[in-house]
Amino acid sequence: MNLRHIYIIVLLFFTSLSVNAQSEARYRAVEEAFANTLHKYTAHVADTIAEHLVKKNKKNPAICVALARGYFRDREIDRAHKYLEKALKISPKYGPAYEAYGDIENYYLRYDSAAYYYAQAIEKNPEYTKVYSKYAKIVGKTDPEKAVAVLQQARNYDKKYNSDVESANVWFSAEGIGNQTQLDKTLEYFAKSDTIKMTKYDLGNYALAEWMTQNYNRSLEICNYGLSRFPGFLTLARVRFYDEVDRKNYDAVEPAADYLFNQVDSVDSTTYISRDYFYYAKYYVVKQDIKNASRQIAYIYKCNDDDAMAMRDNSNKLIQAYTDSLKMAGDYARAEEDWKTFITVGRPQDLDNSYYYYLLSTTYQEQINAVEADTTITNKQATIDRLADELDGVYAYLQDKYPAFETELMAYLRAVNQRHFDDDHFTLGTAEPYYRHVIEVVEPIREKTKRHITYLAGAYDYMAIYYFYRDDKKRALTYANKVLSVEPDNANAKQIVNFMSRRK
């Protein structure tokens, strides 16, 4: 088929459209066909057809708008504007022409300009209600009251116009969602609307707004109704899952989770968000299944949504609150085991997990203190020795894996642990290298804090007593005097100085 034949067929298609037919579908067909012509053939062919159509339909602005939209789809903006001007020359108050101007501006993210053209359409052709929602979506981001006022006017020209639903969505989507007034307005307009006429997106926003105001039962009703009409819709499945967790209706959580994670439409790598996994982790914590809770938390670290950082922080607090409750109940062993599971399963190992290992060390220390205070435990010392070894192992891991983490503190705590549990009588000398390390780390610090002085005093005190018991006068005096340099009233140091000074 040659170009002449193609030209004749395309021209016949256009001219076969009744100039009196005002069906929107017909003009969309014109737009579609013309856009295809632009894409496949030369600009000369397209321009010739466009001019012919305008001549054949001199009093029909809809043809001009359809051609302009066809040009716009091929990003021929100057030609698109040319035919929009033709439309307005035919009918200066023609709303669809102003709408098309606005759509072009909106495509290029020139929102103020787009809103201006949409407002022109409303002002000059108010019965053309199709443009009201486009205006409201832009203006409503920063001025929902103004946008809603315009939407409510649409019913003056179309009694069936769904002003209340659109008003609710405007309030819901306004900048800074979370403000109680904003949520109240959202729910006020949704409550005026007929849910039968709502789209799945409307129902999703409605359910989410109810959930955000902690009206979990009402939110759940909307979700169940919405999913009966729109099975597999992600937002409704998600909010239903949140509702069941927040309602503490744990028998229903697992089916809701299964539906969300296995039965929604269009699943891909971006389907699920950090809050989904956090809520699943909350459920597993209630069940005291920390391994599965930690697996859900691990997924949070693969999310990049706006809430991801907050959900990571919340998950850390969630597990810490859980293990704290175990410790308060005296179940230190379970707290220790579950915290280790959280670190190794829930947190990526390429992150700096030093703080979390430090918190693990405090669990061991608290457990040791509890065992020491418990008069009912048999074979107490063996238990303490095991825990002290575990504690030292955490300190050693921190020093090896995270040498920059609280260097002075880790050195001091490890030394204290050795002295208290292995060298409490200064006879073995196993704590000596650790206290020497404290001195090596802290002494060079120029501006020492009160905490640094405490570390040094403890290290010097141990060294002075250690060498005193070994009858090493020189070193015992050296370290005793160092103690007095930071703690002038230290009784042990004074005794060592007095005793060793009298010896030859």
Short mmCIF file of N, CA, C and O in Angstrom, two decimals, residues 210-268:
data_model
loop_
_atom_site.label_atom_id
_atom_site.label_comp_id
_atom_site.label_asym_id
_atom_site.label_seq_id
_atom_site.Cartn_x
_atom_site.Cartn_y
_atom_site.Cartn_z
N GLU A 210 -9.68 6.25 58.60
CA GLU A 210 -10.27 5.72 59.83
C GLU A 210 -9.20 5.04 60.69
O GLU A 210 -9.19 5.18 61.92
N TRP A 211 -8.29 4.30 60.05
CA TRP A 211 -7.19 3.64 60.78
C TRP A 211 -6.29 4.69 61.44
O TRP A 211 -5.88 4.53 62.59
N MET A 212 -6.00 5.77 60.73
CA MET A 212 -5.11 6.80 61.26
C MET A 212 -5.72 7.50 62.47
O MET A 212 -5.00 8.01 63.32
N THR A 213 -7.04 7.52 62.54
CA THR A 213 -7.71 8.12 63.71
C THR A 213 -8.04 7.05 64.76
O THR A 213 -8.81 7.31 65.68
N GLN A 214 -7.49 5.85 64.57
CA GLN A 214 -7.62 4.73 65.51
C GLN A 214 -9.06 4.21 65.61
O GLN A 214 -9.42 3.56 66.60
N ASN A 215 -9.84 4.46 64.57
CA ASN A 215 -11.19 3.87 64.49
C ASN A 215 -11.07 2.52 63.78
O ASN A 215 -11.52 2.34 62.65
N TYR A 216 -10.41 1.58 64.45
CA TYR A 216 -10.03 0.33 63.81
C TYR A 216 -11.24 -0.51 63.38
O TYR A 216 -11.21 -1.16 62.33
N ASN A 217 -12.29 -0.51 64.18
CA ASN A 217 -13.46 -1.31 63.83
C ASN A 217 -14.13 -0.80 62.56
O ASN A 217 -14.49 -1.57 61.67
N ARG A 218 -14.30 0.53 62.47
CA ARG A 218 -14.91 1.11 61.27
C ARG A 218 -13.99 0.91 60.07
O ARG A 218 -14.46 0.59 58.97
N SER A 219 -12.71 1.09 60.28
CA SER A 219 -11.75 0.88 59.19
C SER A 219 -11.84 -0.54 58.68
O SER A 219 -11.84 -0.78 57.46
N LEU A 220 -11.96 -1.50 59.59
CA LEU A 220 -12.05 -2.90 59.19
C LEU A 220 -13.32 -3.17 58.39
O LEU A 220 -13.30 -3.92 57.41
N GLU A 221 -14.43 -2.55 58.80
CA GLU A 221 -15.69 -2.71 58.06
C GLU A 221 -15.52 -2.25 56.61
O GLU A 221 -15.99 -2.91 55.67
N ILE A 222 -14.87 -1.10 56.45
CA ILE A 222 -14.67 -0.55 55.10
C ILE A 222 -13.77 -1.48 54.29
O ILE A 222 -14.03 -1.74 53.10
N CYS A 223 -12.72 -1.99 54.92
CA CYS A 223 -11.81 -2.89 54.22
C CYS A 223 -12.52 -4.15 53.76
O CYS A 223 -12.36 -4.59 52.60
N ASN A 224 -13.28 -4.75 54.65
CA ASN A 224 -13.98 -5.99 54.28
C ASN A 224 -14.99 -5.75 53.16
O ASN A 224 -15.11 -6.56 52.23
N TYR A 225 -15.71 -4.62 53.26
CA TYR A 225 -16.65 -4.28 52.19
C TYR A 225 -15.90 -4.05 50.88
O TYR A 225 -16.28 -4.56 49.81
N GLY A 226 -14.83 -3.27 50.95
CA GLY A 226 -14.07 -2.96 49.75
C GLY A 226 -13.47 -4.20 49.10
O GLY A 226 -13.50 -4.35 47.87
N LEU A 227 -12.95 -5.12 49.90
CA LEU A 227 -12.37 -6.33 49.34
C LEU A 227 -13.43 -7.27 48.77
O LEU A 227 -13.12 -8.08 47.89
N SER A 228 -14.66 -7.15 49.24
CA SER A 228 -15.73 -7.95 48.64
C SER A 228 -16.04 -7.44 47.23
O SER A 228 -16.47 -8.22 46.37
N ARG A 229 -15.82 -6.15 47.01
CA ARG A 229 -16.04 -5.58 45.67
C ARG A 229 -14.79 -5.62 44.81
O ARG A 229 -14.86 -5.80 43.59
N PHE A 230 -13.64 -5.43 45.45
CA PHE A 230 -12.38 -5.34 44.71
C PHE A 230 -11.36 -6.31 45.31
O PHE A 230 -10.41 -5.90 45.97
N PRO A 231 -11.55 -7.60 45.12
CA PRO A 231 -10.63 -8.58 45.71
C PRO A 231 -9.20 -8.33 45.24
O PRO A 231 -8.95 -8.01 44.07
N GLY A 232 -8.27 -8.48 46.18
CA GLY A 232 -6.86 -8.34 45.83
C GLY A 232 -6.32 -6.94 45.84
O GLY A 232 -5.14 -6.73 45.53
N PHE A 233 -7.15 -5.94 46.19
CA PHE A 233 -6.66 -4.56 46.17
C PHE A 233 -5.72 -4.33 47.36
O PHE A 233 -6.09 -4.52 48.52
N LEU A 234 -4.49 -3.92 47.05
CA LEU A 234 -3.41 -3.87 48.03
C LEU A 234 -3.73 -2.99 49.23
O LEU A 234 -3.55 -3.41 50.38
N THR A 235 -4.17 -1.75 49.00
CA THR A 235 -4.37 -0.81 50.11
C THR A 235 -5.38 -1.36 51.12
O THR A 235 -5.15 -1.30 52.33
N LEU A 236 -6.48 -1.91 50.64
CA LEU A 236 -7.49 -2.45 51.55
C LEU A 236 -6.97 -3.66 52.30
O LEU A 236 -7.24 -3.84 53.49
N ALA A 237 -6.20 -4.51 51.63
CA ALA A 237 -5.60 -5.67 52.30
C ALA A 237 -4.61 -5.23 53.37
O ALA A 237 -4.56 -5.80 54.46
N ARG A 238 -3.85 -4.21 53.04
CA ARG A 238 -2.84 -3.70 53.99
C ARG A 238 -3.51 -3.13 55.23
O ARG A 238 -3.14 -3.46 56.36
N VAL A 239 -4.50 -2.26 55.03
CA VAL A 239 -5.14 -1.61 56.18
C VAL A 239 -5.89 -2.63 57.02
O VAL A 239 -5.91 -2.53 58.26
N ARG A 240 -6.50 -3.63 56.38
CA ARG A 240 -7.18 -4.66 57.16
C ARG A 240 -6.18 -5.39 58.07
O ARG A 240 -6.48 -5.67 59.23
N PHE A 241 -5.01 -5.68 57.57
CA PHE A 241 -3.96 -6.32 58.36
C PHE A 241 -3.58 -5.44 59.55
O PHE A 241 -3.49 -5.90 60.69
N TYR A 242 -3.37 -4.14 59.31
CA TYR A 242 -3.05 -3.22 60.41
C TYR A 242 -4.17 -3.19 61.44
O TYR A 242 -3.92 -3.19 62.64
N ASP A 243 -5.41 -3.14 60.94
CA ASP A 243 -6.56 -3.08 61.84
C ASP A 243 -6.58 -4.28 62.79
O ASP A 243 -6.80 -4.13 64.00
N GLU A 244 -6.36 -5.47 62.24
CA GLU A 244 -6.43 -6.67 63.08
C GLU A 244 -5.31 -6.69 64.12
O GLU A 244 -5.54 -7.10 65.27
N VAL A 245 -4.12 -6.23 63.73
CA VAL A 245 -3.03 -6.16 64.71
C VAL A 245 -3.37 -5.14 65.79
O VAL A 245 -3.22 -5.41 66.99
N ASP A 246 -3.84 -3.98 65.39
CA ASP A 246 -4.13 -2.92 66.36
C ASP A 246 -5.35 -3.25 67.22
O ASP A 246 -5.45 -2.78 68.36
N ARG A 247 -6.25 -4.04 66.69
CA ARG A 247 -7.39 -4.49 67.48
C ARG A 247 -7.01 -5.64 68.42
O ARG A 247 -7.82 -6.07 69.24
N LYS A 248 -5.79 -6.14 68.26
CA LYS A 248 -5.32 -7.30 69.05
C LYS A 248 -6.19 -8.53 68.82
O LYS A 248 -6.33 -9.39 69.70
N ASN A 249 -6.75 -8.59 67.62
CA ASN A 249 -7.55 -9.75 67.24
C ASN A 249 -6.61 -10.75 66.56
O ASN A 249 -6.62 -10.94 65.34
N TYR A 250 -5.77 -11.39 67.36
CA TYR A 250 -4.64 -12.14 66.83
C TYR A 250 -5.05 -13.39 66.05
O TYR A 250 -4.31 -13.84 65.18
N ASP A 251 -6.22 -13.93 66.32
CA ASP A 251 -6.68 -15.08 65.53
C ASP A 251 -6.92 -14.69 64.08
O ASP A 251 -6.81 -15.55 63.18
N ALA A 252 -7.23 -13.41 63.85
CA ALA A 252 -7.51 -12.96 62.48
C ALA A 252 -6.28 -12.38 61.81
O ALA A 252 -6.31 -12.10 60.60
N VAL A 253 -5.20 -12.18 62.56
CA VAL A 253 -4.01 -11.54 61.99
C VAL A 253 -3.36 -12.42 60.92
O VAL A 253 -3.02 -11.95 59.83
N GLU A 254 -3.19 -13.69 61.23
CA GLU A 254 -2.50 -14.57 60.28
C GLU A 254 -3.24 -14.68 58.95
O GLU A 254 -2.61 -14.55 57.88
N PRO A 255 -4.57 -14.87 58.93
CA PRO A 255 -5.27 -14.87 57.64
C PRO A 255 -5.15 -13.53 56.91
O PRO A 255 -5.00 -13.50 55.69
N ALA A 256 -5.20 -12.43 57.67
CA ALA A 256 -5.07 -11.10 57.04
C ALA A 256 -3.67 -10.93 56.46
O ALA A 256 -3.50 -10.35 55.38
N ALA A 257 -2.67 -11.43 57.18
CA ALA A 257 -1.29 -11.35 56.69
C ALA A 257 -1.10 -12.21 55.45
O ALA A 257 -0.45 -11.80 54.48
N ASP A 258 -1.67 -13.40 55.49
CA ASP A 258 -1.58 -14.29 54.32
C ASP A 258 -2.20 -13.64 53.09
O ASP A 258 -1.65 -13.72 51.98
N TYR A 259 -3.34 -12.99 53.28
CA TYR A 259 -4.01 -12.31 52.16
C TYR A 259 -3.12 -11.18 51.64
O TYR A 259 -2.95 -11.03 50.42
N LEU A 260 -2.57 -10.38 52.55
CA LEU A 260 -1.74 -9.25 52.13
C LEU A 260 -0.50 -9.71 51.39
O LEU A 260 -0.17 -9.17 50.33
N PHE A 261 0.19 -10.70 51.92
CA PHE A 261 1.49 -11.07 51.36
C PHE A 261 1.41 -12.12 50.25
O PHE A 261 2.40 -12.33 49.56
N ASN A 262 0.23 -12.73 50.08
CA ASN A 262 0.16 -13.81 49.09
C ASN A 262 -0.99 -13.71 48.10
O ASN A 262 -1.01 -14.45 47.12
N GLN A 263 -1.95 -12.81 48.34
CA GLN A 263 -3.15 -12.83 47.49
C GLN A 263 -3.50 -11.49 46.87
O GLN A 263 -4.55 -11.37 46.24
N VAL A 264 -2.68 -10.47 47.03
CA VAL A 264 -3.00 -9.18 46.43
C VAL A 264 -2.55 -9.15 44.97
O VAL A 264 -1.74 -9.96 44.53
N ASP A 265 -3.09 -8.18 44.24
CA ASP A 265 -2.78 -8.05 42.82
C ASP A 265 -1.43 -7.36 42.60
O ASP A 265 -0.96 -6.59 43.43
N SER A 266 -0.83 -7.64 41.45
CA SER A 266 0.34 -6.90 40.95
C SER A 266 1.48 -6.83 41.96
O SER A 266 1.96 -5.76 42.30
N VAL A 267 1.92 -7.96 42.42
CA VAL A 267 3.01 -8.00 43.39
C VAL A 267 4.35 -7.87 42.67
O VAL A 267 4.61 -8.57 41.69
N ASP A 268 5.18 -6.95 43.15
CA ASP A 268 6.57 -6.87 42.67
C ASP A 268 7.44 -6.41 43.83
O ASP A 268 6.99 -6.37 44.98
#
